[in-house]
Structure formats: C-alpha cells, structure tokens
Amino acid sequence: MTKKKLFSALVYIILGIIVFFCLCPIIWMCIISLKGPNESISGFNSLWISNPTLQNFKNVFNIIPVGTNLYNSFFTTILGTITTLFFCSLAGFAFAKYDFPGKRFLFYFVIATMLIPPEVGAVPLFIIMRKVRLINSLWSLIIPRIATAVGIFYMRQYIVDVPTEIMEASRIDGCGDFAIYSKIIVPIIKPALASWAALTIIARWNDFFWPLLYLRSTPKYTLMVSISLLPVSDGLSTPWPVIMAGTTFAIIPIIVVYLILQRFQKAGLSTGAVKG
C-alpha cells in the first residue's frame, strides 16, 4: 500500500507541475491585463501588480466594437456547432446502421478527405462563396463546415456500438427512421455529442483564418479577428496591457462553455453506465 500511495503521490505531483506550466501563460496574461501602462510587463516583476485597474478593458471597448464582434462570434459558433452536431450525427448514424450501395467506398472517401489540409481548399471555397454572394457574410463561416469528415467518423464509431436490437424493437413499435434517430440514438450518444460540441465550439470560437478570408468589414469581424488587429488598431501604439485585456476577455466565454459541457459529458457517461 505504501508503494501505491507513493506512486499516486508522484503522479499527482507530476500532473500538478504540468498543469501549472500550462496555466502559466493564461495567469500571466490575466495579470498583465490588470496592470497600468507604466508597470513592468517582463521578467518576474510582471507577476506583481502595484495598482490593479480595469481601464485596459474599457480601452478595448473604445478601440473595437466588442459587442458587435462578440455577437458575430456567438452566432457563428453556436449555429455552426448545432448544425455540425446534427449533420455529423445523422451521417454517422447512416454509415453505422444502414446498408446502401457504395457505402464502404463513400465512407472511405469521406475519411480520405481528412488527409487534405483545409487551407488547400481556400481558393476554391472563396470562389464558391463569392459566386453565391456570401463574402462578408457570417453564413460563409457556417455553411462550408456544416459537416466535417472528422465529425462523421467520430459519430459513426460511437453509434456502431449501439445495439441494433433497440432499433428493430423501435420499428416494431411504429417508429420511422428519423424518429429512431431523434428519440433513440441521440439520447444514447449524448456523451459523444457533448465531447464533439466542446471540440467544435473551441475550434469555431478560436477560428482566425476563415473569418479573415471571408469577412471584409469591421462590423462583420468575429471577436478573434478584432483582437488580433488590436496591435495596429491604435496607430501601432496600443499598449500591451490593453492587448492582453482583449485576449483575456476573448478566452473567458470559451472556458466557461467548456466547463459546462464537461459536466454534460460526465453526466452522460454516468447515465450510460447505469442503464447498461
């Protein structure tokens, strides 16, 4: 027992050190965001705040339209996540539980697209978005990624383990295909949906390349694009505390959402264990 306790203590110490080093940049950023313009932002002196202030956050709101950009980020992230969860789980359900001509070839073709970097399709997608007049539209950030190969593969692998007998019993009770998906499959795969939602929300919220490519005006920018332009927003003289304040403000919503979704993942896993 002593060896097990020592081993567990060593594991916790190592994990604590790793977590500390992972959190250091975030803690440093939050500290700098509360500093005045005359305080040090380098070396160990940067870890001490003489006169904490929220003026940097006020300056961010004065430099960029935070409210509008925040709405744009929430709109593209939430709607994009909902549509991705729906279409990826629906396609995963079809690949996992139905037989149709060309199923194997089509599934492998979808998987093969994962080998292609998304940036390779930047020019063709831009041309398509321009032809359908979605340049400088928030929909250009949602429609092209309404279903992804990674999401379809992930959902398919999870749904494969769902017993087919449940579907057959549902059909005997008069359920149609979509009713089986919505009333049987979706409740069972809640942990997978929560996990994929967390990954999708983080990716879409932090997205920089595609908004910068498609969006052309400041009122249409997402929050990440506006924050990235802070250093040049005030004539190349924006103080670092102001930039750090904007970055801190940008990461707070995604941290809160992740913590909420993490609770859903744990609850879903516990429910599945009890029912199984």
Coordinates of C-alpha atoms in Angstrom, one line a residue:
M1 CA 0.0 0.0 0.0
T2 CA 2.9 2.3 0.8
K3 CA 4.3 1.9 -2.7
K4 CA 0.9 2.6 -4.3
K5 CA 0.5 5.7 -2.2
L6 CA 4.0 7.0 -3.2
F7 CA 3.3 6.2 -6.8
S8 CA -0.1 8.0 -6.7
A9 CA 1.5 11.0 -4.9
L10 CA 4.3 11.1 -7.6
V11 CA 1.7 11.0 -10.4
Y12 CA -0.3 13.9 -8.8
I13 CA 2.9 15.9 -8.3
I14 CA 3.9 15.5 -12.0
L15 CA 0.4 16.3 -13.2
G16 CA 0.3 19.3 -10.9
I17 CA 3.6 20.6 -12.4
I18 CA 2.3 20.1 -15.9
V19 CA -1.0 21.9 -15.1
F20 CA 1.0 24.7 -13.6
F21 CA 3.1 25.2 -16.6
C22 CA 0.0 25.0 -18.9
L23 CA -1.8 27.7 -16.8
C24 CA 1.3 30.0 -16.5
P25 CA 0.7 31.8 -19.9
I26 CA -3.0 32.4 -19.0
I27 CA -2.2 33.6 -15.5
W28 CA 0.5 35.9 -16.8
M29 CA -1.9 37.3 -19.5
C30 CA -4.6 38.0 -16.9
I31 CA -2.1 39.7 -14.6
I32 CA -0.8 41.9 -17.4
S33 CA -4.3 42.9 -18.3
L34 CA -4.8 44.4 -14.9
K35 CA -1.6 46.5 -15.0
G36 CA -1.2 50.2 -15.6
P37 CA 0.7 51.5 -18.6
N38 CA 3.8 52.3 -16.6
E39 CA 4.2 49.0 -14.9
S40 CA 6.7 46.3 -15.9
I41 CA 5.4 43.5 -18.2
S42 CA 8.6 41.5 -18.4
G43 CA 10.6 39.3 -16.0
F44 CA 9.5 38.3 -12.6
N45 CA 8.4 41.9 -11.9
S46 CA 5.5 41.3 -14.3
L47 CA 3.9 38.9 -11.7
W48 CA 3.3 41.8 -9.2
I49 CA 0.6 44.4 -9.6
S50 CA 1.1 47.7 -7.9
N51 CA -2.2 49.4 -8.8
P52 CA -4.8 47.0 -10.4
T53 CA -7.0 48.7 -12.9
L54 CA -9.9 47.8 -15.2
Q55 CA -9.1 50.7 -17.5
N56 CA -7.5 48.4 -20.1
F57 CA -10.8 46.5 -20.6
K58 CA -12.6 49.9 -21.0
N59 CA -9.9 50.9 -23.6
V60 CA -10.6 47.6 -25.6
F61 CA -14.3 48.5 -25.8
N62 CA -13.3 52.0 -27.0
I63 CA -11.0 50.8 -29.7
I64 CA -13.0 47.9 -31.3
P65 CA -16.8 47.2 -31.4
V66 CA -16.6 44.4 -28.9
G67 CA -20.4 44.0 -28.6
T68 CA -20.9 43.5 -32.3
N69 CA -17.9 41.3 -32.7
L70 CA -18.9 39.2 -29.7
Y71 CA -22.4 38.7 -31.2
N72 CA -20.8 37.6 -34.5
S73 CA -18.6 35.1 -32.7
F74 CA -21.5 33.7 -30.7
F75 CA -23.7 33.5 -33.8
T76 CA -21.2 31.6 -35.9
T77 CA -20.1 29.4 -33.0
I78 CA -23.5 28.4 -31.7
L79 CA -25.3 27.9 -35.0
G80 CA -22.2 26.3 -36.6
T81 CA -22.0 23.8 -33.7
I82 CA -25.7 22.9 -33.7
T83 CA -25.7 22.3 -37.5
T84 CA -22.4 20.3 -37.3
L85 CA -23.7 18.1 -34.5
F86 CA -27.0 17.4 -36.4
F87 CA -25.5 16.6 -39.8
C88 CA -22.4 14.7 -38.5
S89 CA -24.5 12.6 -36.1
L90 CA -27.1 12.0 -38.9
A91 CA -24.4 10.9 -41.4
G92 CA -22.7 8.8 -38.7
F93 CA -26.0 7.1 -38.0
A94 CA -26.5 6.3 -41.7
F95 CA -22.9 4.9 -42.1
A96 CA -23.2 2.9 -38.8
K97 CA -26.7 1.3 -39.1
Y98 CA -27.7 1.2 -42.7
D99 CA -26.6 -0.7 -45.8
F100 CA -26.8 1.1 -49.2
P101 CA -24.9 0.8 -52.5
G102 CA -21.4 2.3 -52.3
K103 CA -21.5 2.7 -48.5
R104 CA -17.9 1.4 -48.0
F105 CA -16.5 3.4 -50.8
L106 CA -18.3 6.6 -49.8
F107 CA -17.2 6.2 -46.1
Y108 CA -13.6 5.7 -47.1
F109 CA -13.8 8.7 -49.5
V110 CA -15.0 10.8 -46.6
I111 CA -12.2 9.6 -44.4
A112 CA -9.7 10.3 -47.2
T113 CA -10.6 13.9 -47.2
M114 CA -9.1 14.2 -43.7
L115 CA -5.7 13.8 -45.3
I116 CA -6.2 17.1 -47.2
P117 CA -5.3 20.3 -45.2
P118 CA -8.3 22.6 -45.1
E119 CA -6.2 25.5 -46.4
V120 CA -5.8 23.7 -49.7
G121 CA -9.5 24.4 -50.4
A122 CA -9.2 28.1 -49.5
V123 CA -9.2 29.4 -53.1
P124 CA -12.0 27.2 -54.5
L125 CA -14.2 27.9 -51.4
F126 CA -13.6 31.6 -51.7
I127 CA -14.7 31.5 -55.4
I128 CA -17.8 29.5 -54.4
M129 CA -18.7 31.9 -51.6
R130 CA -18.2 34.8 -54.0
K131 CA -20.5 33.3 -56.6
V132 CA -23.2 32.6 -54.1
R133 CA -22.7 36.2 -52.7
L134 CA -21.7 35.1 -49.2
I135 CA -18.4 37.1 -49.0
N136 CA -18.6 39.4 -45.9
S137 CA -21.4 37.3 -44.6
L138 CA -21.4 35.3 -41.4
W139 CA -23.0 32.4 -43.2
S140 CA -19.7 31.8 -45.1
L141 CA -18.3 30.6 -41.8
I142 CA -21.1 28.2 -41.2
I143 CA -22.2 26.6 -44.4
P144 CA -18.8 25.2 -45.7
R145 CA -18.2 23.3 -42.5
I146 CA -21.8 22.2 -41.8
A147 CA -20.5 18.6 -41.7
T148 CA -16.9 17.5 -41.3
A149 CA -15.2 14.2 -42.1
V150 CA -13.8 14.1 -38.5
G151 CA -17.2 14.6 -37.0
I152 CA -18.8 12.0 -39.2
F153 CA -16.1 9.4 -38.4
Y154 CA -16.3 10.2 -34.7
M155 CA -20.1 9.8 -34.6
R156 CA -20.1 6.7 -36.7
Q157 CA -17.6 5.0 -34.4
Y158 CA -19.8 5.8 -31.4
I159 CA -23.1 4.8 -33.0
V160 CA -21.7 1.4 -34.2
D161 CA -21.7 0.2 -30.6
V162 CA -25.4 1.0 -30.1
P163 CA -27.3 -2.4 -30.2
T164 CA -29.2 -2.9 -33.4
E165 CA -31.9 -4.7 -31.5
I166 CA -33.1 -1.4 -30.0
M167 CA -33.7 -0.1 -33.5
E168 CA -35.6 -3.2 -34.5
A169 CA -37.8 -3.0 -31.4
S170 CA -38.5 0.6 -32.2
R171 CA -39.6 -0.2 -35.7
I172 CA -41.9 -2.9 -34.4
D173 CA -43.4 -0.1 -32.2
G174 CA -44.0 2.0 -35.3
C175 CA -41.0 4.4 -35.2
G176 CA -39.7 5.7 -38.5
D177 CA -36.1 6.2 -39.4
F178 CA -35.9 9.8 -38.2
A179 CA -37.9 9.0 -35.1
I180 CA -35.3 6.3 -34.3
Y181 CA -32.5 8.8 -34.8
S182 CA -34.1 11.6 -32.7
K183 CA -35.7 9.5 -29.9
I184 CA -33.4 6.5 -29.6
I185 CA -29.9 7.3 -31.0
V186 CA -29.5 10.9 -29.9
P187 CA -30.2 10.3 -26.2
I188 CA -27.8 7.3 -26.2
I189 CA -24.9 9.3 -27.8
K190 CA -25.2 12.4 -25.5
P191 CA -21.6 11.9 -24.2
A192 CA -20.3 11.8 -27.8
L193 CA -22.4 14.9 -28.7
A194 CA -21.1 16.8 -25.7
S195 CA -17.5 15.9 -26.5
W196 CA -17.8 16.8 -30.1
A197 CA -19.7 20.0 -29.2
A198 CA -16.8 21.0 -26.9
L199 CA -14.2 20.5 -29.6
T200 CA -16.3 22.2 -32.3
I201 CA -17.1 25.2 -30.1
I202 CA -13.4 25.7 -29.2
A203 CA -12.4 25.4 -32.9
R204 CA -15.0 27.8 -34.2
W205 CA -14.6 30.3 -31.4
N206 CA -10.8 30.4 -32.0
D207 CA -11.1 30.4 -35.8
F208 CA -9.0 33.1 -37.4
F209 CA -8.1 32.0 -40.9
W210 CA -11.5 31.7 -42.4
P211 CA -13.1 34.8 -40.9
L212 CA -10.1 36.8 -42.1
L213 CA -10.5 35.3 -45.5
Y214 CA -14.3 35.8 -45.9
L215 CA -15.1 38.9 -43.9
R216 CA -14.3 42.4 -45.2
S217 CA -15.7 45.0 -42.7
T218 CA -15.1 45.6 -39.0
P219 CA -18.8 45.2 -38.0
K220 CA -18.7 41.7 -39.6
Y221 CA -15.5 40.6 -37.9
T222 CA -15.5 37.9 -35.2
L223 CA -14.0 38.7 -31.8
M224 CA -10.8 36.8 -32.6
V225 CA -10.1 38.8 -35.7
S226 CA -10.7 42.1 -34.0
I227 CA -8.5 41.1 -31.1
S228 CA -5.7 40.1 -33.5
L229 CA -5.9 43.6 -35.0
L230 CA -5.6 45.4 -31.6
P231 CA -1.8 46.0 -32.0
V232 CA -2.5 48.1 -35.1
S233 CA -5.9 49.5 -34.1
D234 CA -4.4 52.5 -32.4
G235 CA -1.7 53.5 -34.8
L236 CA 0.8 50.8 -33.9
S237 CA 0.9 52.2 -30.3
T238 CA -1.7 50.1 -28.5
P239 CA -0.2 49.3 -25.0
W240 CA 0.5 45.6 -24.2
P241 CA -1.9 45.7 -21.2
V242 CA -4.7 46.7 -23.5
I243 CA -3.9 43.8 -25.9
M244 CA -3.7 41.4 -23.0
A245 CA -7.1 42.7 -21.7
G246 CA -8.7 42.0 -25.1
T247 CA -7.2 38.5 -25.2
T248 CA -8.3 37.8 -21.7
F249 CA -11.9 38.9 -22.5
A250 CA -11.9 36.6 -25.6
I251 CA -10.9 33.4 -23.7
I252 CA -13.4 33.8 -20.8
P253 CA -16.5 32.7 -22.7
I254 CA -14.9 29.6 -24.2
I255 CA -13.5 28.5 -20.8
V256 CA -17.0 28.8 -19.2
V257 CA -18.7 26.9 -22.0
Y258 CA -16.1 24.1 -21.9
L259 CA -16.6 23.7 -18.1
I260 CA -20.4 23.5 -18.7
L261 CA -20.1 20.9 -21.4
Q262 CA -17.6 18.9 -19.3
R263 CA -20.4 18.4 -16.8
F264 CA -22.7 17.1 -19.5
Q265 CA -20.1 14.6 -20.6
K266 CA -19.7 13.2 -17.1
A267 CA -23.4 13.1 -16.5
G268 CA -24.0 11.3 -19.9
L269 CA -21.3 8.8 -19.1
S270 CA -22.7 8.1 -15.7
T271 CA -26.2 7.6 -17.1
G272 CA -25.0 5.3 -19.8
A273 CA -23.2 3.2 -17.2
V274 CA -26.3 2.8 -15.1
K275 CA -28.6 1.9 -18.0
G276 CA -26.1 -0.5 -19.4

